[in-house]
Structure formats: C-alpha cells, structure tokens
Short mmCIF file of C-alpha atoms and ligand atoms in Angstrom, two decimals:
data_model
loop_
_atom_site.label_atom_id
_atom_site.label_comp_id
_atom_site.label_asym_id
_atom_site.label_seq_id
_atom_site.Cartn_x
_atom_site.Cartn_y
_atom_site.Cartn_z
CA UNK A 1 -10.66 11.41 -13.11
CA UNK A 2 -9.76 14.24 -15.36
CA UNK A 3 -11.53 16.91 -12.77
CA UNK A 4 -8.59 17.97 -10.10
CA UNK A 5 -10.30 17.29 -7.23
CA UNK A 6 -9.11 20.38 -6.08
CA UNK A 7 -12.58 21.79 -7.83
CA UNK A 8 -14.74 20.02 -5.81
CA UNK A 9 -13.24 20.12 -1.97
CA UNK A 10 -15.78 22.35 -1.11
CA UNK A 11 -18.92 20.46 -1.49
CA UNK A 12 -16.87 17.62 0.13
CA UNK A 13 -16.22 20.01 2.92
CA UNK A 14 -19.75 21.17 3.39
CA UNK A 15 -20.79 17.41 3.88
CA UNK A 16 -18.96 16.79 6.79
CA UNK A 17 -19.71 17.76 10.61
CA UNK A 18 -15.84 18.64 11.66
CA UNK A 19 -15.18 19.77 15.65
CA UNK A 20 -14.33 23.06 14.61
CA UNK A 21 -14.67 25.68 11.67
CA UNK A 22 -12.39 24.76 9.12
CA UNK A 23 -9.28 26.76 8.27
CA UNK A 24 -7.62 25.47 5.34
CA UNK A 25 -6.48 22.99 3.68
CA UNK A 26 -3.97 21.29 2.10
CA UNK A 27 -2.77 18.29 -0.30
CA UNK A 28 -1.33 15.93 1.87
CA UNK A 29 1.29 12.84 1.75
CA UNK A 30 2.96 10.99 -0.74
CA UNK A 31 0.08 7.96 -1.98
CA UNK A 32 0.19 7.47 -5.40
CA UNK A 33 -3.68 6.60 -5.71
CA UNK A 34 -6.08 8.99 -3.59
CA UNK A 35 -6.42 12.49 -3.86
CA UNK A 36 -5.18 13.33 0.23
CA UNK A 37 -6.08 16.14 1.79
CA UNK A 38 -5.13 17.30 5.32
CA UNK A 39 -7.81 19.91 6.58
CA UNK A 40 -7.36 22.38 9.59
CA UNK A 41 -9.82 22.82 11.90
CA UNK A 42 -10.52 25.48 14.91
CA UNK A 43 -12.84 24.53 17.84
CA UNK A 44 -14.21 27.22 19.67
CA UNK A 45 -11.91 26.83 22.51
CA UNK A 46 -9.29 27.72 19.93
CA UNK A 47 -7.31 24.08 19.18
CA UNK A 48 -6.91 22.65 15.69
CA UNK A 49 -8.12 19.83 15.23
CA UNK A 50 -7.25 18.00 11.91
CA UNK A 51 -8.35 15.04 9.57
CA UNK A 52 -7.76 13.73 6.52
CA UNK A 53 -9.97 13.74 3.40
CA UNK A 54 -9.45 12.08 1.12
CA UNK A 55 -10.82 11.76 -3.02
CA UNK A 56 -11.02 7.86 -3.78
CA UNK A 57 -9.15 7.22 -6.99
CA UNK A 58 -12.00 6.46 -9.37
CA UNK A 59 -9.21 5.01 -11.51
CA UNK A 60 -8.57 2.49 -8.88
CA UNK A 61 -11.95 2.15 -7.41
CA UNK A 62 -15.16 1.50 -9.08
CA UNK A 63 -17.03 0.95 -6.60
CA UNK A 64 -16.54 3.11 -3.28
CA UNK A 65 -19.54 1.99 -1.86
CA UNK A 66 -18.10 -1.58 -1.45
CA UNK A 67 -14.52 -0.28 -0.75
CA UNK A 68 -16.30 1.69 2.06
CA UNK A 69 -18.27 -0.97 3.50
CA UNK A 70 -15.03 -3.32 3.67
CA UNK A 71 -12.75 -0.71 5.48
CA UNK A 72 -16.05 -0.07 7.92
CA UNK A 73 -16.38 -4.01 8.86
CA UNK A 74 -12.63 -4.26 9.22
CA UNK A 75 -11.79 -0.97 11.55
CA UNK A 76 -15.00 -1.86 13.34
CA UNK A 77 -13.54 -5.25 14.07
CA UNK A 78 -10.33 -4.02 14.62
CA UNK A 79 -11.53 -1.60 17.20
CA UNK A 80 -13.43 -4.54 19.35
CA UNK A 81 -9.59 -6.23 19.31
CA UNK A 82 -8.02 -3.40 20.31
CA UNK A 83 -10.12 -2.63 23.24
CA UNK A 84 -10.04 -5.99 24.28
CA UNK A 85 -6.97 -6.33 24.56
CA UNK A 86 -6.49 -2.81 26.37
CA UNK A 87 -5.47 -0.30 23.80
CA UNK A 88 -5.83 2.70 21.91
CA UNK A 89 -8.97 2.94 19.73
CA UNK A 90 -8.93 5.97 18.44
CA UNK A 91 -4.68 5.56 17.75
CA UNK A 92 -4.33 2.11 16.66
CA UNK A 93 -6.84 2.15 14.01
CA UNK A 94 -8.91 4.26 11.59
CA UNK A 95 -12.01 5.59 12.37
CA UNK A 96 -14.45 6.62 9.27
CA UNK A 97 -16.32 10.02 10.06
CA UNK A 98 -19.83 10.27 8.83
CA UNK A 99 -21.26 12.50 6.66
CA UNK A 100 -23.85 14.88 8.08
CA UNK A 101 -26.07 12.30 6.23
CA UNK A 102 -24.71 9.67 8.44
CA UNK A 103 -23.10 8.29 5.27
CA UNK A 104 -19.39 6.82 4.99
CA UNK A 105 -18.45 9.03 1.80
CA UNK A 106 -20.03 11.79 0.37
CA UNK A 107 -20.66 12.14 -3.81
CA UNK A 108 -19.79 15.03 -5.20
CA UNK A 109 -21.78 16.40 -8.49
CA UNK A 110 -19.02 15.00 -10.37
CA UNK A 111 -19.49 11.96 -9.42
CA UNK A 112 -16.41 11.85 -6.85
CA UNK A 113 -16.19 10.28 -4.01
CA UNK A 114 -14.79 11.33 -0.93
CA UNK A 115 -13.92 10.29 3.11
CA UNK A 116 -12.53 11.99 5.89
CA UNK A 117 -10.52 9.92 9.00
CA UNK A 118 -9.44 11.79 11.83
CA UNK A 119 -5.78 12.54 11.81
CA UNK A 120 -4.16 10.00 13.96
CA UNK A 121 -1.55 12.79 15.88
CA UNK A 122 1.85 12.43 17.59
CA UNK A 123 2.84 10.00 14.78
CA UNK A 124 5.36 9.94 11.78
CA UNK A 125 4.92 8.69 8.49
CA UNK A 126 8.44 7.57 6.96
CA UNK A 127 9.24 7.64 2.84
CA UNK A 128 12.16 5.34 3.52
CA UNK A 129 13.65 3.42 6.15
CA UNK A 130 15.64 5.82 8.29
CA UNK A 131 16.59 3.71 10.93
CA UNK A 132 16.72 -0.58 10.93
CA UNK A 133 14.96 0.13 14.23
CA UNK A 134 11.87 1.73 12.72
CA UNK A 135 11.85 -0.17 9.72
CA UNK A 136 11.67 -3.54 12.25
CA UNK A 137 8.62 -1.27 14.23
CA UNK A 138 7.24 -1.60 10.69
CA UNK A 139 7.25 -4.36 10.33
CA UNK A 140 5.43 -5.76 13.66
CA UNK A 141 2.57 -3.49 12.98
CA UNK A 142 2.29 -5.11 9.88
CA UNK A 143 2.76 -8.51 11.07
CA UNK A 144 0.12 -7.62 13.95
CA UNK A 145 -2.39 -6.18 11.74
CA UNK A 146 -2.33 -9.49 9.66
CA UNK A 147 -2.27 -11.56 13.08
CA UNK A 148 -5.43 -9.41 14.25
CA UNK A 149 -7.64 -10.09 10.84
CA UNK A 150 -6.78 -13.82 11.31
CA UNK A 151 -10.28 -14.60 11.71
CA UNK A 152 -11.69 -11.94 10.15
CA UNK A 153 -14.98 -13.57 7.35
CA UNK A 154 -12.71 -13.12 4.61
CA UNK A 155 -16.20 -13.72 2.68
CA UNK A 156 -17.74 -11.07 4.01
CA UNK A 157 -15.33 -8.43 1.85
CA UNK A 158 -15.49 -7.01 -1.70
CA UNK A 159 -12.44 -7.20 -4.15
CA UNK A 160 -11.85 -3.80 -4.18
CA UNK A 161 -9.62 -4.43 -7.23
CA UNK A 162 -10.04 -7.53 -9.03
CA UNK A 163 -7.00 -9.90 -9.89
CA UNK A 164 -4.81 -6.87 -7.27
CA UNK A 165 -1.57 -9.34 -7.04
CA UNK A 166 -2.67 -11.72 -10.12
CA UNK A 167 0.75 -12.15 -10.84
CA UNK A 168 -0.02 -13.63 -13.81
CA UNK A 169 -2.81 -11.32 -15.40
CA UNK A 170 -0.66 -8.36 -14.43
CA UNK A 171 2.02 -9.57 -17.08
CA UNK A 172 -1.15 -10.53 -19.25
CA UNK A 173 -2.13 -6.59 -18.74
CA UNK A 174 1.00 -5.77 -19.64
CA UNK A 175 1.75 -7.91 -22.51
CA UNK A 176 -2.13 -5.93 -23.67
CA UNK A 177 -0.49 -2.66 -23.50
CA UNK A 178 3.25 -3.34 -25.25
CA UNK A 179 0.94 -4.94 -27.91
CA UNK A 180 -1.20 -1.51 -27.97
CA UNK A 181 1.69 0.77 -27.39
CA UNK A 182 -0.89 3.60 -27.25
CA UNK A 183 1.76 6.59 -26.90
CA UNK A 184 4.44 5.25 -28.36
CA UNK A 185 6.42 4.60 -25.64
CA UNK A 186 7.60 0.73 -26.01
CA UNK A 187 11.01 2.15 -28.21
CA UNK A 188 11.87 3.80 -24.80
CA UNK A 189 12.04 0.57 -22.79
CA UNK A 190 13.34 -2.31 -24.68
CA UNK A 191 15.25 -3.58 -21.85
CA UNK A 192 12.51 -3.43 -19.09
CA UNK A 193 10.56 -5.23 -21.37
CA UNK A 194 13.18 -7.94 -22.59
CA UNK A 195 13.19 -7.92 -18.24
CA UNK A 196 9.80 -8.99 -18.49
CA UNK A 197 9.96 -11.29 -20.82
CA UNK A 198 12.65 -12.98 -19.33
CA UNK A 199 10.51 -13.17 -15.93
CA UNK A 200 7.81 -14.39 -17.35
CA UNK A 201 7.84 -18.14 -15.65
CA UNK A 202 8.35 -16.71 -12.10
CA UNK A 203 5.10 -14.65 -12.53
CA UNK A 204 2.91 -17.87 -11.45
CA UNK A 205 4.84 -19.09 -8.84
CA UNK A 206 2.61 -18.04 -5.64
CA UNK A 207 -0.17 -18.52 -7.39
CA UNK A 208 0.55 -22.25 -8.02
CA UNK A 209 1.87 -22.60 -4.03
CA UNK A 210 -1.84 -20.96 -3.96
CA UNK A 211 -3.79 -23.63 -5.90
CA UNK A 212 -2.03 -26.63 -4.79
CA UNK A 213 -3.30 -25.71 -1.70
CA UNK A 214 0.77 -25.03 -0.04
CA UNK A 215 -0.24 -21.16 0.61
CA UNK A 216 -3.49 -20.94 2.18
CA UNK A 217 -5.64 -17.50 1.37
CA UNK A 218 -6.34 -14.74 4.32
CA UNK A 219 -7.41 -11.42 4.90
CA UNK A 220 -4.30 -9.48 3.90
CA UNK A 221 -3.35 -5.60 3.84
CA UNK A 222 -1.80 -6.14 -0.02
CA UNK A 223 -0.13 -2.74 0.34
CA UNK A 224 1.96 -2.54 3.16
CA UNK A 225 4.59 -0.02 1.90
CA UNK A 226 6.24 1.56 4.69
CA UNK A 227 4.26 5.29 3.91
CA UNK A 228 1.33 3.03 5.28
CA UNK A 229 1.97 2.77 8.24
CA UNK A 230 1.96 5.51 11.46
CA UNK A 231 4.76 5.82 13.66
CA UNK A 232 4.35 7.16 17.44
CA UNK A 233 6.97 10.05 16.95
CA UNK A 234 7.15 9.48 21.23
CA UNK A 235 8.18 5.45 20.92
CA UNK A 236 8.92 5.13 17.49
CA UNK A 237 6.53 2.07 17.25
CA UNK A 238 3.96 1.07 14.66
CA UNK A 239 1.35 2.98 15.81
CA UNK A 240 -1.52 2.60 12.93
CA UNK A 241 -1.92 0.22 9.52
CA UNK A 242 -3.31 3.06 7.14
CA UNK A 243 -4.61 2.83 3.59
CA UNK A 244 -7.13 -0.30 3.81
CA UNK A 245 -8.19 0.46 0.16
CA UNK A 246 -6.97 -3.13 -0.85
CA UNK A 247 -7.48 -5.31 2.64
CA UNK A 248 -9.12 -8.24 0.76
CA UNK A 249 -8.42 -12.36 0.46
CA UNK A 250 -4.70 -12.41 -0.37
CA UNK A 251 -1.57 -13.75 0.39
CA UNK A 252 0.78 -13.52 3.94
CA UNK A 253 4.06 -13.42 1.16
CA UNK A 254 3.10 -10.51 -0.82
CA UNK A 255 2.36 -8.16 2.62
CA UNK A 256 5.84 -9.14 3.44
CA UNK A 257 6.95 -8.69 0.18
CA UNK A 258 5.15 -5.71 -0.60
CA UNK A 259 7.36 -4.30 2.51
CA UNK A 260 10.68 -5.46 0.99
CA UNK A 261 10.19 -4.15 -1.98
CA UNK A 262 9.71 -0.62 -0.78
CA UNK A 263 11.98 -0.61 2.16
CA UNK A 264 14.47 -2.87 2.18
CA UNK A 265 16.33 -0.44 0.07
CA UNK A 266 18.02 3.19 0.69
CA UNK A 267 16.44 4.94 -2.35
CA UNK A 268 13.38 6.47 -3.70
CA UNK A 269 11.28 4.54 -5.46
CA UNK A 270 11.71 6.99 -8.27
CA UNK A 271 15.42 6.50 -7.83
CA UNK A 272 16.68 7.42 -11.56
CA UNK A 273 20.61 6.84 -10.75
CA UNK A 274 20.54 3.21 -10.10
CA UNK A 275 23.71 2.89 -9.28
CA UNK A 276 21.86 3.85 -5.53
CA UNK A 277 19.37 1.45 -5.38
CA UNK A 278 20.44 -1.58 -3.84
CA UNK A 279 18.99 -3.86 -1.93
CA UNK A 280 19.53 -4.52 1.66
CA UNK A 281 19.62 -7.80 3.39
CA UNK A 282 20.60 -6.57 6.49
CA UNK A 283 16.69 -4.79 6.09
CA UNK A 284 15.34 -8.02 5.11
CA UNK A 285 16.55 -9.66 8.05
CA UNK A 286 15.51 -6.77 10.23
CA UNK A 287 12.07 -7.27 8.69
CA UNK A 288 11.59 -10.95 8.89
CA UNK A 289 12.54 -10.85 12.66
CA UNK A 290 9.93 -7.94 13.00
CA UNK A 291 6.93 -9.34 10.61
CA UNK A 292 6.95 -13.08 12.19
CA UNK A 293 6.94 -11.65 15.84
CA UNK A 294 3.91 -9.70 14.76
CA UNK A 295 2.01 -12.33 13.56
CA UNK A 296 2.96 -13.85 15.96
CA UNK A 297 2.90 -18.14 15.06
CA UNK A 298 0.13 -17.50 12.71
CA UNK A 299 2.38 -18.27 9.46
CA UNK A 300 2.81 -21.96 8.68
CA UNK A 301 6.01 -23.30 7.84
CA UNK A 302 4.92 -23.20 4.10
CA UNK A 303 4.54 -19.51 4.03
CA UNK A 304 7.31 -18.71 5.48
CA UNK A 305 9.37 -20.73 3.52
CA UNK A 306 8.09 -18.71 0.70
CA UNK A 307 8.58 -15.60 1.89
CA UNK A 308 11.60 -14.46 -0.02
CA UNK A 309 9.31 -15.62 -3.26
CA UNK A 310 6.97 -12.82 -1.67
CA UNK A 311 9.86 -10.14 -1.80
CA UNK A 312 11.07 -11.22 -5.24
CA UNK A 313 6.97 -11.55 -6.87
CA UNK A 314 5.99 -8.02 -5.05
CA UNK A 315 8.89 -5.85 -6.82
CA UNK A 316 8.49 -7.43 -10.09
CA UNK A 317 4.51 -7.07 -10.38
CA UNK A 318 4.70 -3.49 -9.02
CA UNK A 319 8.05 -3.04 -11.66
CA UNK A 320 5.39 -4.35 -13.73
CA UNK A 321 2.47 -2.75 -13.37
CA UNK A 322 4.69 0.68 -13.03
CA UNK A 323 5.86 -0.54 -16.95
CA UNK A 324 2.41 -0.84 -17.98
CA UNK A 325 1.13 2.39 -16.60
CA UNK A 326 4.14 3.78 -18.86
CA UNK A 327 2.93 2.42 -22.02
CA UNK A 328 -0.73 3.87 -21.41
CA UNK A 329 -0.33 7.18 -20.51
CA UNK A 330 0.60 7.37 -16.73
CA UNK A 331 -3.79 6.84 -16.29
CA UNK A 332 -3.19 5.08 -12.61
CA UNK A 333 -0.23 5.96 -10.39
CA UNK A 334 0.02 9.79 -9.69
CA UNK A 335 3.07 11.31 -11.59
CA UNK A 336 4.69 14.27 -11.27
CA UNK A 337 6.97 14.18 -14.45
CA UNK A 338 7.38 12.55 -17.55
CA UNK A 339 8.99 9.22 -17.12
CA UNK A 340 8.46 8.83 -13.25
CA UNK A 341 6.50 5.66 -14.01
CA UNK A 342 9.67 4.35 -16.25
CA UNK A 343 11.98 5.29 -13.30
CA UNK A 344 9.69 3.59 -10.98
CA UNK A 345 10.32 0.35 -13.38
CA UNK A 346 13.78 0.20 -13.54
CA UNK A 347 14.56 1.02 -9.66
CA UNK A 348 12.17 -2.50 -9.40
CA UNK A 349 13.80 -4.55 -11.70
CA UNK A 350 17.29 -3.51 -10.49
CA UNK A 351 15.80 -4.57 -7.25
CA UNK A 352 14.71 -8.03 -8.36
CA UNK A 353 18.51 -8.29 -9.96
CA UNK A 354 20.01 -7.71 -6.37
CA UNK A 355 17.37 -10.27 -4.67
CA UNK A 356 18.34 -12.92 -7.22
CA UNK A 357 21.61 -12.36 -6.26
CA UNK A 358 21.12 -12.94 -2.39
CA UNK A 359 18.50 -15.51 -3.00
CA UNK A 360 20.55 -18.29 -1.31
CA UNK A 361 21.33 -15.29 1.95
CA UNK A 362 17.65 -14.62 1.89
CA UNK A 363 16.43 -18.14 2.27
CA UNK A 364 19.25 -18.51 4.99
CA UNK A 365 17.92 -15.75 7.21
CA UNK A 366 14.47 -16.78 6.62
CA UNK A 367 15.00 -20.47 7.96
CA UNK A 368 16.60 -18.55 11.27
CA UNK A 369 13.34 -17.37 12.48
P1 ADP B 1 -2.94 6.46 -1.09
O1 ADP B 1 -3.82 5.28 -1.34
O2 ADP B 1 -3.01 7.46 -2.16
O3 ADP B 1 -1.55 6.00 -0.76
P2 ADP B 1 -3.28 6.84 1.79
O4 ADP B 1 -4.58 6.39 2.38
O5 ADP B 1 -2.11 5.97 1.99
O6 ADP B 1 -3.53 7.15 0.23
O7 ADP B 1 -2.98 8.28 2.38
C1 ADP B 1 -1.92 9.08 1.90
C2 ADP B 1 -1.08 9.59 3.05
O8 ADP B 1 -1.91 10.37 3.94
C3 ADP B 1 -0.46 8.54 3.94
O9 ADP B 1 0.74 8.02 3.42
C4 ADP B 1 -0.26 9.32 5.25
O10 ADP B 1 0.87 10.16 5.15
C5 ADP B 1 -1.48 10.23 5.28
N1 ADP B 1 -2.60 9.69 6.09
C6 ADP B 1 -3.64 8.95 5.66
N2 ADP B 1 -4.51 8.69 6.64
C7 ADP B 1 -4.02 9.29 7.76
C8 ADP B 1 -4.51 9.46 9.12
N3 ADP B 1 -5.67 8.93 9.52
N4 ADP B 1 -3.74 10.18 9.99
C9 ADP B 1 -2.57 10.74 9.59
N5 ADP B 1 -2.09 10.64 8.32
C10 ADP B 1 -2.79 9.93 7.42
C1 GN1 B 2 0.13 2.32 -4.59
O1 GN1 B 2 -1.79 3.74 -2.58
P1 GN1 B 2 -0.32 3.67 -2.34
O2 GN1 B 2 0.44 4.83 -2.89
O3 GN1 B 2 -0.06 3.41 -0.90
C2 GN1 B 2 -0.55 1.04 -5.04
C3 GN1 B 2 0.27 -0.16 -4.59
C4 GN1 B 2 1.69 -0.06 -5.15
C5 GN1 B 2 2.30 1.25 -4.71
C6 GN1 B 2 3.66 1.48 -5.32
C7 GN1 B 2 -4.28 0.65 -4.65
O4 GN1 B 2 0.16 2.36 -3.18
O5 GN1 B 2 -0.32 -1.36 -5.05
O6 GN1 B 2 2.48 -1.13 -4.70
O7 GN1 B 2 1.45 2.37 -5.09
N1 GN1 B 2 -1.90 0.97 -4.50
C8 GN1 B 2 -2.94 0.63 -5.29
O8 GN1 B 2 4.31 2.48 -4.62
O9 GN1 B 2 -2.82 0.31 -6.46
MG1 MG B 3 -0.87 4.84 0.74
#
C-alpha cells in the first residue's frame, strides 16, 4: 500500500479501548511484512502499559478478515492448551484485542487494516543467534508450538497466502518476473539467476515426499525465523511463537528449515560481505536437538529424515522469492535501500552453497536424534 501507514494511526488508535491514555507511539521491530507499531499507554494509576499495532501488509494479505479469523481459532486453542497444562495465558500466546466494535481489526478509510496484541513484557526478541543456548530455546518453542497444533482442524483455516512454500510456483513466479524484467534489473544478477537455474530440480523435492504421501501435511507456523519468537529476558526460554500471519496446512521440514535458514548463521540476512555468512552446523545441531524435543515424538521417521531437505528448500525459496521481489520493484519485503532485496539473495544462495557442502554432516547429526 502506497499510503505510509503512518497517515492513518490515528483512526486506528481511536478504534481501540487501551488501559490507559495513550502516549505515543512508535514503529516497532524488524518484520519485513506488517507495518509494527509499539504504542505507550498511561493508566490512571500512572503505569505504561503497551501493545502492539500493527498495519496488515495488504501486499501480503488480501483478505484480513480470514487471516484474522485463523490467528483467533488458533490462539483461542492455544490458550485452552496452555491452561491445561498449567501455564501462562496471557505470556505464552497472543491475545487479539477487540475493537471498541468488538471487532478483531479495525478498517481504516483507506482501506487498511489494522490489530493490536498486548505486548507480551519481560521478553527479548533476538535478530541473530547470540548464544547456541538461546538459539536451542528457539528452537523448542518452535518445536512445541508445532507439537501443540497437532490436532488442530487443519480444515478449519484459510490460506492466508496461496502456494506460501510452493517450491515449485515460487521458481515459476520467478521465472514470470526475469521474463518481465520490469525495472531492468535482471543485467544486475546474472549469477543469482544462473543459481536458480541451476536449482531448478531441487525446487520439487518436498513437494513430491508431499504427494507420494512420505511427508504428511499439518498445521505449521511457515515462518519461524528466530525475530518470531519471544524470549523470557529472566530464563532465556521461548517464551511466545509470534507472527501467525502464515499458520496454515504446511510442512514440519520447512518450520525447521525456515529456522536454519535464518539462524544457523552469524550474519544479517542483508549480509553484503559474504565472505561472513557462513553457515553453522554446530547451530544446526543445536537446533535439531532443540526442535525434536519440542515436538516432542510427533515427527515420523520420514520427516525427520528430510529435515536437512527442509533447511536446504527454505533458504533457496526465500533466496528466491528475495530475487524476484528484486526484479519487480522491491513491491513485498520492506526495504530500506536499493539492493537490500539483491543482498538478501546472495547471503541465501551462499547459504545453500555451504549446506551442500555439509550435506553428508547434516544428515549425520540428524540420524543422532
Ligand atoms: P512481520 O510480519 O512484519 O514480521 P511481526 O508480527 O513479526 O510482523 O511483528 C514484528 C515485530 O514486532 C516482531 O519481530 C517483534 O519484535 C514485535 N512483536 C510483535 N508482536 C509482539 C507482542 N505481542 N509482544 C512483543 N513484541 C511483539
Ligand atoms: C517475512 O514477516 P516476517 O518478516 O517475519 C516473510 C517470510 C520470509 C522472511 C524473510 C508473510 O517474514 O516468509 O521468510 O520475511 N513473511 C511473509 O526474512 O511473507
Ligand atoms: Mg515477523
């Protein structure tokens, strides 16, 4: 949406029924899809109280009604686990404030769409891996959160985004926009896309695991990046799975994978000297350990088998779809500069390079657990 949604907060603000006056407010973390605010409120009692609004990506999201009504079902359901089995309901998952309609989002007279949660406090949200130890906390939350859905109606939810980790129609979509070349951009990236071309066979290999029946389908996260998950700054546990935009049918490989590929690393995604991203198995191992304990049996031996598949698929389709966001004009991912979405590319497919590399070491740790 071309309007910043900084126009509109407002009216967004005026819909909502917050504990206290609000204060201020502020753009807020470091998603590349939704336009995140953190608002300040002050009860009368004087304590601030804060939550997060947030301006669905209309990019992403066509319809937030349905996006709404999945992420409602599955923090409802998550909240019924969670207090039966003794925990933290308003910590260990996400609760959707109503509107003063009694709505979960609020319109704007643009035609945006907008949320607020209440800002889970006392936790951390990390941009890399500091530690193997909070990476690993990761990676049980994540494991858990898949382990808790388990028999969640996977009927009962929307595709948010159609085709989301269609392997295989992302490199169509792709192939679509080197064809179109809309800005000109394709002379700038030979080499990523000889690196897609040359991947091009690997790009259906879940999905035929999928339709042969090997992988079964469940209610996955599909965007577990490490940013996605809250950290207790007391424990340094996985506190809170955030960002349920995508929670639909998917695969138990590409939430592990999705996890690799962002953390299993010591660089920014945006990395542009290369020579510093490189990926690290002694990460991946930390993370296998820490994603099977959290789901705790619920893999079969299939899936697990094909987790490194997961790692390798995940950072190529989001090197991928990073390429084809390039070559149209940066209309998807946030940006900051020119080129971030090229730089977001090549730190992928040097990525993919290293796990082909350690593909023998990666299916070794993997049969240890
Ligand atoms: P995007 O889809 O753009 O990534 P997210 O839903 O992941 O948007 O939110 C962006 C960031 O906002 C997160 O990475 C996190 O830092 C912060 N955030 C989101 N929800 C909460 C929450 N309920 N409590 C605290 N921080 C949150
Ligand atoms: C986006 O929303 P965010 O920033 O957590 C994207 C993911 C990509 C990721 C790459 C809905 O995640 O699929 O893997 O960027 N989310 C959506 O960093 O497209
Ligand atoms: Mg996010």
């Amino acid at each position: 949406m071309a309007d910043p949604a900084e126009n509109r907060i407002s009216e967004a603000l005026a819909a909502y029924d917050f504990a206290g006056g609000v204060v201020g407010t502020m753009r807020y973390g470091k998603g590349h899809i939704n336009d995140t605010f953190c608002v300040y409120t002050q009860t009368e009692e004087g304590d601030c109280v804060r939550y997060i609004l947030q301006r669905m990506s209309a990019a992403a999201f066509h319809r937030p009604d349905r996006l709404m009504q999945n992420i409602v079902g599955v923090t409802d359901y998550l909240r019924r686990e969670i207090a039966q089995s003794g925990g933290d309901t308003a910590r260990e998952t996400m609760t959707v404030l109503r509107t003063r309609a009694g709505e979960t989002f609020f319109t704007d007279s643009a035609g945006g769409a907008w949320r607020v949660y209440p800002f889970i406090e006392q936790t951390r949200c990390l941009q890399t891996a500091e530690t193997p130890r909070l990476f690993y906390a990761s990676a049980k939350a994540f494991g858990r959160f898949q382990r808790m859905l388990k028999d969640y109606p996977a009927d009962t939810l929307f595709e948010t985004i159609e085709k989301f980790h269609d392997t295989e129609d992302r490199l169509a979509k792709f192939e679509a926009a080197r064809a179109a070349d809309a800005m000109g951009r394709a002379k700038d990236c030979a080499p990523e896309i000889a690196f897609v071309k040359e991947h091009a066979a690997d790009c259906g290999v879940a999905l035929a695991a999928l339709r042969a029946g090997k992988l079964p389908l469940r209610v996955t996260h599909n965007d577990t990046k490490l940013n996605n998950v809250l950290i207790d700054t007391a424990t340094g546990e996985g506190v809170c799975v955030i960002d349920l935009d995508t929670v639909m049918p998917g695969l138990s490989i590409n939430d592990f994978g999705d996890s690799i590929r962002f953390g299993a690393n010591h660089s920014a995604e945006d990395e542009r000297d290369l020579s510093k991203v490189n990926f690290d198995l002694s990460l991946f191992e930390i993370y296998t350990k820490g994603f099977l304990e959290g789901a705790a049996g619920t893999l079969t031996d299939a899936e697990k088998a094909y987790l490194p598949w997961g790692a390798k698929l995940m950072t190529l389709e989001c090197g991928i779809r990073f390429l084809t966001d390039y070559l149209q004009g940066d209309t998807y991912f946030h940006v900051q500069r020119e080129g971030q979405n090229l730089d977001r590319c090549r730190t992928q497919f040097k990525l993919v390079r290293d796990m082909e590399a350690a593909w023998d070491e990666m299916r070794a740790i993997v049969a240890k657990y």
